[in-house]
XYZ file of C-alpha atoms in Angstrom:
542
model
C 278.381 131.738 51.262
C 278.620 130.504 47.809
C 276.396 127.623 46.678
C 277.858 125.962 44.048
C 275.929 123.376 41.785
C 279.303 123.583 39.241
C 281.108 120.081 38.436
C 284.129 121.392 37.531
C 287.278 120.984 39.837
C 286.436 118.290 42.224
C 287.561 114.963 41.372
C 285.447 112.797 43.942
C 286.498 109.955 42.421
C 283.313 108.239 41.956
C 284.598 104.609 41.014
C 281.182 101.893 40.625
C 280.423 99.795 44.025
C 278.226 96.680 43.971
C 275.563 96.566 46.495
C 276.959 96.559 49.674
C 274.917 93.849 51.496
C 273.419 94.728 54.877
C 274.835 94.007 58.063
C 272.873 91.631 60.464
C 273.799 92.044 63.943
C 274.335 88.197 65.497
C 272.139 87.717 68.090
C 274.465 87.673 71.308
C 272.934 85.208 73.981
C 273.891 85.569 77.393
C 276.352 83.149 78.407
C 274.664 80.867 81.645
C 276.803 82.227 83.970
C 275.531 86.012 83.557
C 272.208 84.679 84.084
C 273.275 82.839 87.316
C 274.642 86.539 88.263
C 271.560 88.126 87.559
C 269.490 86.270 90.022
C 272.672 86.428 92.394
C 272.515 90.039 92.147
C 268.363 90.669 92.360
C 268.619 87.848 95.699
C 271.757 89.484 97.465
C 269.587 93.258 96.389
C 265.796 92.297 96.833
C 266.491 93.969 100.314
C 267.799 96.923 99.617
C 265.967 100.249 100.958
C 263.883 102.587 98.483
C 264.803 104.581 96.689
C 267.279 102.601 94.504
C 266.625 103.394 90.955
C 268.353 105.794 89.253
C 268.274 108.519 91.935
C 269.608 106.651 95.239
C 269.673 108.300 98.605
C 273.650 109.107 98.140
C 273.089 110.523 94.861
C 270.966 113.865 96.557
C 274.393 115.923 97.035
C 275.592 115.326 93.978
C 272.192 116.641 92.446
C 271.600 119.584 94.818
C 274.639 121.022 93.244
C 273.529 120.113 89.911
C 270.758 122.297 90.300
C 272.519 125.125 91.775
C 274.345 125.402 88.476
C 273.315 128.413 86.391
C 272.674 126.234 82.989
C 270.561 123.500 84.645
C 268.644 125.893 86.843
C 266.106 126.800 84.623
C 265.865 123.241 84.309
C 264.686 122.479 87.545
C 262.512 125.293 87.595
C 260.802 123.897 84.752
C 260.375 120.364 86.611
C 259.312 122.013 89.950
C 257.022 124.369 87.748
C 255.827 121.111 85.817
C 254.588 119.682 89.153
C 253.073 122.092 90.749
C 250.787 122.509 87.596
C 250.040 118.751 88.172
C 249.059 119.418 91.608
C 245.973 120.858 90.147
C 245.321 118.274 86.992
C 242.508 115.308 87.628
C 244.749 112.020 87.007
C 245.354 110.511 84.010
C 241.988 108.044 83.109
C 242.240 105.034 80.376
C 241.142 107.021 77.099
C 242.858 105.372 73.925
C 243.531 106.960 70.496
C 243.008 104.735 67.908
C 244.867 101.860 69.235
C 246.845 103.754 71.425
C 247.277 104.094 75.203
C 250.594 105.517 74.853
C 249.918 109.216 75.401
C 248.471 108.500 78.654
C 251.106 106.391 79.503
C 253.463 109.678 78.778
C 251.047 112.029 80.529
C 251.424 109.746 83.939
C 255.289 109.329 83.590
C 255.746 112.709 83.134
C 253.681 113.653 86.254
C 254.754 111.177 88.154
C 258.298 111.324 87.325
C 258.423 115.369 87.861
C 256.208 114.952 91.559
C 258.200 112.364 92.485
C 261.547 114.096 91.981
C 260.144 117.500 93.506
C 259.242 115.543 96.616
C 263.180 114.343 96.536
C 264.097 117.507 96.606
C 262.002 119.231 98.387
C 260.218 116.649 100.888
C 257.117 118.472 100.503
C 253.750 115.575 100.972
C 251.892 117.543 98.821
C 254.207 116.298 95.839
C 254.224 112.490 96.663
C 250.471 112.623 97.345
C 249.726 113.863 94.193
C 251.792 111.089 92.998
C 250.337 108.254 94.371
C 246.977 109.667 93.343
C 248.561 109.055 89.678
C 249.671 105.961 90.463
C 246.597 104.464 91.868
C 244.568 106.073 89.065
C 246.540 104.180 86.788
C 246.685 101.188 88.531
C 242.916 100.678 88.437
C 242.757 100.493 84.489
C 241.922 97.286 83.436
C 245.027 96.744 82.121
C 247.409 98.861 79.831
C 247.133 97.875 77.020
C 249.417 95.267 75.619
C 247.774 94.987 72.577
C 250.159 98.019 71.877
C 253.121 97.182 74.258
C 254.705 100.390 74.589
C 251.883 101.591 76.372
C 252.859 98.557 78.870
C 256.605 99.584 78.920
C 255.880 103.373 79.578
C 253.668 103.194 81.888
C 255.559 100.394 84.072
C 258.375 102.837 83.956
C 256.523 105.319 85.185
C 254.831 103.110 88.248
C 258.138 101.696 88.988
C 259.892 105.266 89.275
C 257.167 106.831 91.402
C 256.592 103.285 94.225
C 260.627 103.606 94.236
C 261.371 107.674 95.100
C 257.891 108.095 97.006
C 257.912 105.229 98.660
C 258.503 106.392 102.143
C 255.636 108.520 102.186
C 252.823 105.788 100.920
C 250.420 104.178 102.998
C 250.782 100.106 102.985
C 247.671 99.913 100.743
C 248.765 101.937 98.264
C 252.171 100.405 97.842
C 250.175 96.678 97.657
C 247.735 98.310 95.062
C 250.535 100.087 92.868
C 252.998 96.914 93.331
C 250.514 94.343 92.328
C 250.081 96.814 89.184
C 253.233 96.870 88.056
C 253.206 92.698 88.637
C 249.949 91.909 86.795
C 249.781 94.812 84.166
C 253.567 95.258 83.552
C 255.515 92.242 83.986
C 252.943 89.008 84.021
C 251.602 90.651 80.718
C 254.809 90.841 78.478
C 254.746 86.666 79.394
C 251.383 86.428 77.928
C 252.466 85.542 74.422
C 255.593 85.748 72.393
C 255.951 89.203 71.768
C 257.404 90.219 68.535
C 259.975 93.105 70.240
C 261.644 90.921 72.353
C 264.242 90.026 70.284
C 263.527 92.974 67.859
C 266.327 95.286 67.128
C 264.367 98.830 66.968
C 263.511 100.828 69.663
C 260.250 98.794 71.405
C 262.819 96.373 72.169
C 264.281 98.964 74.253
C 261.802 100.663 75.491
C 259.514 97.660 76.836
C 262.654 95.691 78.156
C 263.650 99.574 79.731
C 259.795 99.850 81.427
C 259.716 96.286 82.521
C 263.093 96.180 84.097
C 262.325 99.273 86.012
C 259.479 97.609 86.948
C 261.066 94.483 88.297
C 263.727 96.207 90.421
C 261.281 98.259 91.763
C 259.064 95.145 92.863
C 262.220 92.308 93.445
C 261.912 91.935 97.420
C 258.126 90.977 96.657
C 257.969 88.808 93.551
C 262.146 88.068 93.635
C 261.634 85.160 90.658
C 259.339 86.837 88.152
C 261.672 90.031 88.465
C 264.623 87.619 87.710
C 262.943 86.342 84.899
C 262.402 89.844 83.365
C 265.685 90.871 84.127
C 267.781 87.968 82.469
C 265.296 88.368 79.420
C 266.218 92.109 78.886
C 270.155 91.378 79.360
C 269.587 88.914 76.802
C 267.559 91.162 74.184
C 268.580 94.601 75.001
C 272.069 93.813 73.251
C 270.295 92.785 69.696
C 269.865 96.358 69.061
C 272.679 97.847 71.044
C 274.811 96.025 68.803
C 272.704 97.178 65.833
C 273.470 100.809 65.553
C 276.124 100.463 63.258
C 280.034 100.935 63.553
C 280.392 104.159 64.018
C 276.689 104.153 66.427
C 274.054 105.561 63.627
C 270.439 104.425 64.532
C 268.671 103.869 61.258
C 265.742 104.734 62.405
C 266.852 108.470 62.637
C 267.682 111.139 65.880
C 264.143 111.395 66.895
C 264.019 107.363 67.097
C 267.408 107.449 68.464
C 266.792 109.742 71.152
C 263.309 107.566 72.051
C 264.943 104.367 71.896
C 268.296 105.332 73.975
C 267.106 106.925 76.501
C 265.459 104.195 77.643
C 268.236 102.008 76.870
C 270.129 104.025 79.164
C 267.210 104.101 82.096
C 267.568 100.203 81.313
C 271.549 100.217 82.052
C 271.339 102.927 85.010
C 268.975 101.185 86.800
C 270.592 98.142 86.766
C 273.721 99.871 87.651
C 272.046 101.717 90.784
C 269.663 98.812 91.816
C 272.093 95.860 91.407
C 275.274 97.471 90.678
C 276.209 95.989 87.719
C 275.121 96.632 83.580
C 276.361 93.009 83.218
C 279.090 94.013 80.388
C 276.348 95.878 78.311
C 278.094 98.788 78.707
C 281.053 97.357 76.653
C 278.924 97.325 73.220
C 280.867 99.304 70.957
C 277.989 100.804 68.969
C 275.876 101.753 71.235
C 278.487 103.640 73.173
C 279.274 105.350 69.961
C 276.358 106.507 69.076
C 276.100 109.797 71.056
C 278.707 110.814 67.982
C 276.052 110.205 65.632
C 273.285 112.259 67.994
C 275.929 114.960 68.377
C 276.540 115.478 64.604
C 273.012 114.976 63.798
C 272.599 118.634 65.153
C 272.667 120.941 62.236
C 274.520 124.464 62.752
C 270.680 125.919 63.534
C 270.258 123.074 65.859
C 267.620 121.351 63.761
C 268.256 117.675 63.290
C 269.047 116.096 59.957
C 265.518 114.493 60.125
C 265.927 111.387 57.561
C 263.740 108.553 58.456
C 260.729 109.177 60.462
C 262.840 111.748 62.572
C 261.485 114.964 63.456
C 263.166 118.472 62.757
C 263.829 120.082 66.374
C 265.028 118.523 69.045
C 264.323 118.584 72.814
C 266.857 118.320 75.394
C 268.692 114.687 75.540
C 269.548 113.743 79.313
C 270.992 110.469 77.540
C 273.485 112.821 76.390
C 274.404 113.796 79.775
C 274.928 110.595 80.776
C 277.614 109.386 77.550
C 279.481 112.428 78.839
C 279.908 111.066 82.385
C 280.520 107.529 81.035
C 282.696 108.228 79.019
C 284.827 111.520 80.108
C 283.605 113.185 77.302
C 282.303 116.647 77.745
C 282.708 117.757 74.015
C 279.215 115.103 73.728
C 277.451 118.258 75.013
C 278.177 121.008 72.845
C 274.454 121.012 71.600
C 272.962 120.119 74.401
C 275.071 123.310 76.162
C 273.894 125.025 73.152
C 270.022 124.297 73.854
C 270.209 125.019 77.968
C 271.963 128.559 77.217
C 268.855 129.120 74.818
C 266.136 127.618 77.890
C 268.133 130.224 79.967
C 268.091 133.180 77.400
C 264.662 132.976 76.480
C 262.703 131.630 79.712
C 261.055 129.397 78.504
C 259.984 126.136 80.264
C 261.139 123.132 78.292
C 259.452 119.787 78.883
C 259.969 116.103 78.249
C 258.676 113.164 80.522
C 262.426 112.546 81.694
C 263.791 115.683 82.033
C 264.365 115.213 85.726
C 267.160 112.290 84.603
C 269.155 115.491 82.989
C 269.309 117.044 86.398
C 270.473 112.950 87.603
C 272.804 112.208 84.913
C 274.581 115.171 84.304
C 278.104 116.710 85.783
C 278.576 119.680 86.867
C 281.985 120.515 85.933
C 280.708 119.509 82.217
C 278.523 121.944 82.109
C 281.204 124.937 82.887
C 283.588 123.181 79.886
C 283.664 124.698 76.739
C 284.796 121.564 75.129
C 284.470 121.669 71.324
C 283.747 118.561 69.726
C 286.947 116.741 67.698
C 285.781 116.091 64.721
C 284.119 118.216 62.127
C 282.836 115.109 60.117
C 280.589 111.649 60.698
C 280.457 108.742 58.470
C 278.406 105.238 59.207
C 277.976 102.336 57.503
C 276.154 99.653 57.604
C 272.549 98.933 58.041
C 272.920 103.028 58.287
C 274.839 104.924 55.420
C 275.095 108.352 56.467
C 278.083 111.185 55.780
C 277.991 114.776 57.680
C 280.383 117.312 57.038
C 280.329 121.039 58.629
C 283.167 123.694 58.018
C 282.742 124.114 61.852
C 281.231 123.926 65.360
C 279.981 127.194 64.788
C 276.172 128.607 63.860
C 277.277 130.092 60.980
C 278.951 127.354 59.867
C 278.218 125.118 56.468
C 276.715 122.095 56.745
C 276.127 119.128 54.641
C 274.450 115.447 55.049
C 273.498 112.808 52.955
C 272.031 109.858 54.027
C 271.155 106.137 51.936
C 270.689 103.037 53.148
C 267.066 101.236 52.363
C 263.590 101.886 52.322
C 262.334 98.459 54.126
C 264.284 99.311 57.425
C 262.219 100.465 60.692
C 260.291 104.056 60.057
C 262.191 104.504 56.697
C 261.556 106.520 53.720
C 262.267 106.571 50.109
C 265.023 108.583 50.823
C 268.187 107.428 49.762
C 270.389 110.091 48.480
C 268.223 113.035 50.183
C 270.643 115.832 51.461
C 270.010 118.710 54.376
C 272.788 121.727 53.642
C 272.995 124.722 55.985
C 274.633 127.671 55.848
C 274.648 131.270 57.307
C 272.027 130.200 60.201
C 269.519 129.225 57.422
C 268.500 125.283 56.263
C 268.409 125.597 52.472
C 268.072 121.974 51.304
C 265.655 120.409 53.852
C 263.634 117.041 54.630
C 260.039 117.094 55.310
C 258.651 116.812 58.392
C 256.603 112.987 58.474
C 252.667 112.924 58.574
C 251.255 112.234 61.982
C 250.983 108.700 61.677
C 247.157 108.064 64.128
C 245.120 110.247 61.054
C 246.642 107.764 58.326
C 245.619 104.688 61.013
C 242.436 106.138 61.126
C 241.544 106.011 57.587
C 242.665 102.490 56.983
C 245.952 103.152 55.125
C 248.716 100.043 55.928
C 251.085 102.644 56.978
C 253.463 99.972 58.767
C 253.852 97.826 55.638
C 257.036 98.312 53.727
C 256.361 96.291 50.772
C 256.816 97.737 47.239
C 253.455 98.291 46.529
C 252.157 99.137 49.724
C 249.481 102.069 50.615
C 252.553 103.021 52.498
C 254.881 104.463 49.447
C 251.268 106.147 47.994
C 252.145 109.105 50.989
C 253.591 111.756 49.364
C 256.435 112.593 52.145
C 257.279 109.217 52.378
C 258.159 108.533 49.090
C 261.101 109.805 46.941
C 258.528 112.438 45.100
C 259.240 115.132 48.238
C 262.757 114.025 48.714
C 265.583 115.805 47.401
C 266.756 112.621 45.471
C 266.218 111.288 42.174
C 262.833 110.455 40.450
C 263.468 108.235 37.679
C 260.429 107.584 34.906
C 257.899 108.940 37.724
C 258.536 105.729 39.799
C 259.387 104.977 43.378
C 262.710 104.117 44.786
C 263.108 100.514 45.473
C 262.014 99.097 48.786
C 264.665 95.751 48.754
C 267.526 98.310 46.904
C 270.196 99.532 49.635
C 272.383 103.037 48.548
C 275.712 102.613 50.539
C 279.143 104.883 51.055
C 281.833 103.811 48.722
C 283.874 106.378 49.464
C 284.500 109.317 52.954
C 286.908 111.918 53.331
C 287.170 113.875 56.133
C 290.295 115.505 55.336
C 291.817 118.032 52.814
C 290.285 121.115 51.364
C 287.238 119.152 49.988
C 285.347 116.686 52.551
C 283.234 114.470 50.583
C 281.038 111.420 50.535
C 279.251 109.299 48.397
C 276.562 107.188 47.802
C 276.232 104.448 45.069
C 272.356 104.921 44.557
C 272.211 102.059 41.705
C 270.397 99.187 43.644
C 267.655 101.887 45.048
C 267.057 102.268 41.018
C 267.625 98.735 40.146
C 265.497 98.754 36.617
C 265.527 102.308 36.428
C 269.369 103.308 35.414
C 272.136 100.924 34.906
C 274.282 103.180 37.896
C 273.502 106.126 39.572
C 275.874 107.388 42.222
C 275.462 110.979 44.500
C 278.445 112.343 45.974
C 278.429 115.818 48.544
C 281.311 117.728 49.274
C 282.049 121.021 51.379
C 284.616 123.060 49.206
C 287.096 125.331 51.541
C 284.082 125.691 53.798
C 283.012 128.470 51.243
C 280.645 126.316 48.976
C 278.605 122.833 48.576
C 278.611 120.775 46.037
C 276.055 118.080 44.972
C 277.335 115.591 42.067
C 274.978 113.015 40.390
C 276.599 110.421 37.850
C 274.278 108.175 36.121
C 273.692 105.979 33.227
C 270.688 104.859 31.544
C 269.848 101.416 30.954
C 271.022 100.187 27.543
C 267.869 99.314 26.396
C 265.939 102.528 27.179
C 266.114 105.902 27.916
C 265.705 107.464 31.395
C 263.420 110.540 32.853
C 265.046 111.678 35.805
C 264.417 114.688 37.567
């Protein structure tokens, strides 16, 4: 593999683009007759026998021979493995860090959601006992903290899964006392005030309208109004960011955020699917169908992520993933994901994740014996995300490039714009840092969650353009209201390119900058900068 850094020979046609402006998703109200068939559905359903989220009785066949398949049994012995170790753990008890509950919250869905499948499967008491010790432990915290409401969401999602697929083998008093929890710590709470995520387009939005709508199917035969109520406001909300990921389905806040934020979007849309039996058209949303594209080709050839944003490096297993394949009649959506279970079963090691029993739920058997390659070998979005990704092929050898703009004042962003992640050969040569743990920067006071200009925020080193491989111009930061878009994509010919018009991210800095990547005959990469100093005064860039 040749890495060339030569400008000679490609003309990438690099023609100046004004500042695209963003794109604001409309806010798409549901019409009053969806509502009306909301609390149709929850009256004509409020009736209907546990379990009836997610995993219903008829679905045990269909999982059974999940299981039995050779790539998804090492899954289930990681789940079954997973809960017999919590057989011996104390339950979870209400310790926050910092101002977070949201690691227990994880802790007890994980648990609960791993005993509660094993007794499923198995029928064992020892597994739904253990569970409904969980439960109850967690229902006896004063509340769950809605102070920081994805502690709320999580841990409603993890009440309502357990009272739903154990609820056969709980005693009357402990469904009350668990029930009651998920009414006056879960749903009454998100009415308390006017939340800012309800009509938010990043991923709390999803997740708390995900937890609390688990939550209200779960409960509907006992508090049949309040569950409406939380019901028609998710429909509502859920589709402000559904409808935000972009054209082509990029999530702006990166694949880490996009795996957090989907899958509950998609435990949001399967449970109203299994409960009530309709996902009330969400399921139509263009861009949020999409975007398992954008997870897919997010997957470098090594399997690392192309971690812009907030996004971490290496991913974990994506049952979301499982489920756009079956949706959609797509099995090429699973090449990585087929990738990462062949590696579970070649090494023997025992993944985790607090949903990985939904993989085992969501996924299709006769997918996971297809060898279906992916169609494309290149990803473009636009939009609030500008993004290009081109590989020579599906391959772990294979070249990779990415580039990725858009702006700094978006959700978990970075000074980024312009930053590139190449691969080639089975190593990651140009690479994004990993972000800082954001509780230790809490902790000492820094205002790590405001994105203006001068904010403590831009003063962390890997979240400014200093430890990005973009431009520094005159020492100075990239700027926070700028946005870098694609002018130009070309997924076709002997040299797939893309590029970014960087000027507004340097607005004051260079009268145009533009950054343009390109694979050349899958033998070499190229990275092009044009830019021009300002009239008036000359430029430092490195």
């Amino acid at each position: 593999m040749n890495v060339s850094s030569s400008v000679a020979d490609i003309a990438l046609a690099l023609a100046v683009h004004g500042l695209a402006a963003l794109l604001v998703a409309a806010v798409l109200t549901v019409p009053a007759q969806a509502q009306s068939d909301v609390a149709g559905r929850v009256k004509a359903a409020a009736d209907t026998p546990h379990p009836r989220l997610l995993f219903a009785a008829d679905d045990a066949d269909r999982v059974e021979q999940n299981v039995q398949v050779p790539l998804l049994r090492p899954i289930y012995e990681a789940v079954a493995a997973g809960a017999d170790a919590a057989l011996a753990q104390a339950p979870v008890e209400r310790k926050l860090e910092g101002r977070r509950l949201l690691g227990v919250s994880r802790t007890a869905l994980q648990r609960i959601t791993y005993l509660s499948f094993m007794y499923r499967m198995t029928g064992e008491a020892s597994y739904a006992e253990r569970a409904e010790a969980e439960m109850l432990a967690a229902a006896e915290f004063t509340d769950w903290n809605p102070s920081h409401f994805l502690d709320v969401g999580e841990m409603t999602a993890a009440l309502a899964i357990g009272y739903d697929w154990v609820h056969d083998a709980l005693s009357e008093t402990s469904r009350q006392t668990i029930r009651q929890a998920i009414i006056e710590k879960g749903l009454k709470a998100s009415f308390e005030r006017a939340y800012w995520w309800i009509s938010d387009e990043n991923n709390w939005n999803q997740v708390c309208h995900g937890g609390l709508t688990l939550g209200a199917l779960a409960v509907m035969d006992h508090a049949p109004t309040l569950a409406t109520d939380v019901i028609e406001r998710a429909v509502e909300n859920v589709r402000i960011p559904m409808a935000a990921y972009g054209p082509h389905g990029g999530y702006v806040e990166g694949p880490t955020y996009w795996s957090y934020g989907t899958h509950y979007n998609v435990l949001f849309l399967d449970a109203l699917e299994t409960a009530l039996g309709s996902t009330f058209g969400l399921t139509t949303i263009e861009p949020f169908m999409k975007s398992p594209d954008f997870y897919l080709h997010a997957h470098a050839p090594t399997l690392q992520l192309f971690s812009f944003s907030d996004s971490g490096i290496n991913p974990r297993l994506a049952p979301a993933m499982h489920w756009f394949a079956r949706q959609l009649d797509r099995p090429g959506l699973l090449w990585m994901e087929r990738r990462k279970l062949a590696q579970v079963a070649a090494s023997g090691e025992r993944p985790d994740g607090r949903l990985l029993p939904m993989l085992l739920i969501w996924t299709d058997a006769e997918h996971m014996q297809a060898e279906a390659v992916p169609t494309s070998l290149h990803y473009q979005d636009t939009g609030p995300l500008a993004l290009g990704l081109h590989r020579s092929d599906w391959d772990e050898q294979a070249a990779f490039i990415g580039i990725e703009g858009g702006t700094a004042g978006g959700a978990h962003a970075h000074m980024d714009a312009g930053a590139f992640v190449m691969e080639a050969d089975g190593v990651r040569w140009g690479l994004d840092l990993k972000r800082p743990d954001y509780h230790p920067l809490e902790e000492a006071g820094i205002a790590l969650w405001n994105f203006e200009q001068d904010s403590e925020r831009w003063s962390i080193y890997r979240l400014n353009n200093f430890s990005h491989n973009t431009l520094v111009v005159n020492g100075e930061r990239q700027r926070v209201d700028g946005f870098a878009d694609v002018v130009k994509h070309e997924g076709e010919g002997a040299t797939p390119h893309t590029i970014l018009d960087l000027s507004a991210v340097y607005a004051g800095q260079l009268a145009a900058a533009q950054r343009g990547i390109a694979l050349v005959d899958g033998q070499a990469v190229r990275v092009q900068d044009e830019i021009a100093a300002p009239a008036d005064a000359p430029a430092a860039v490195r």
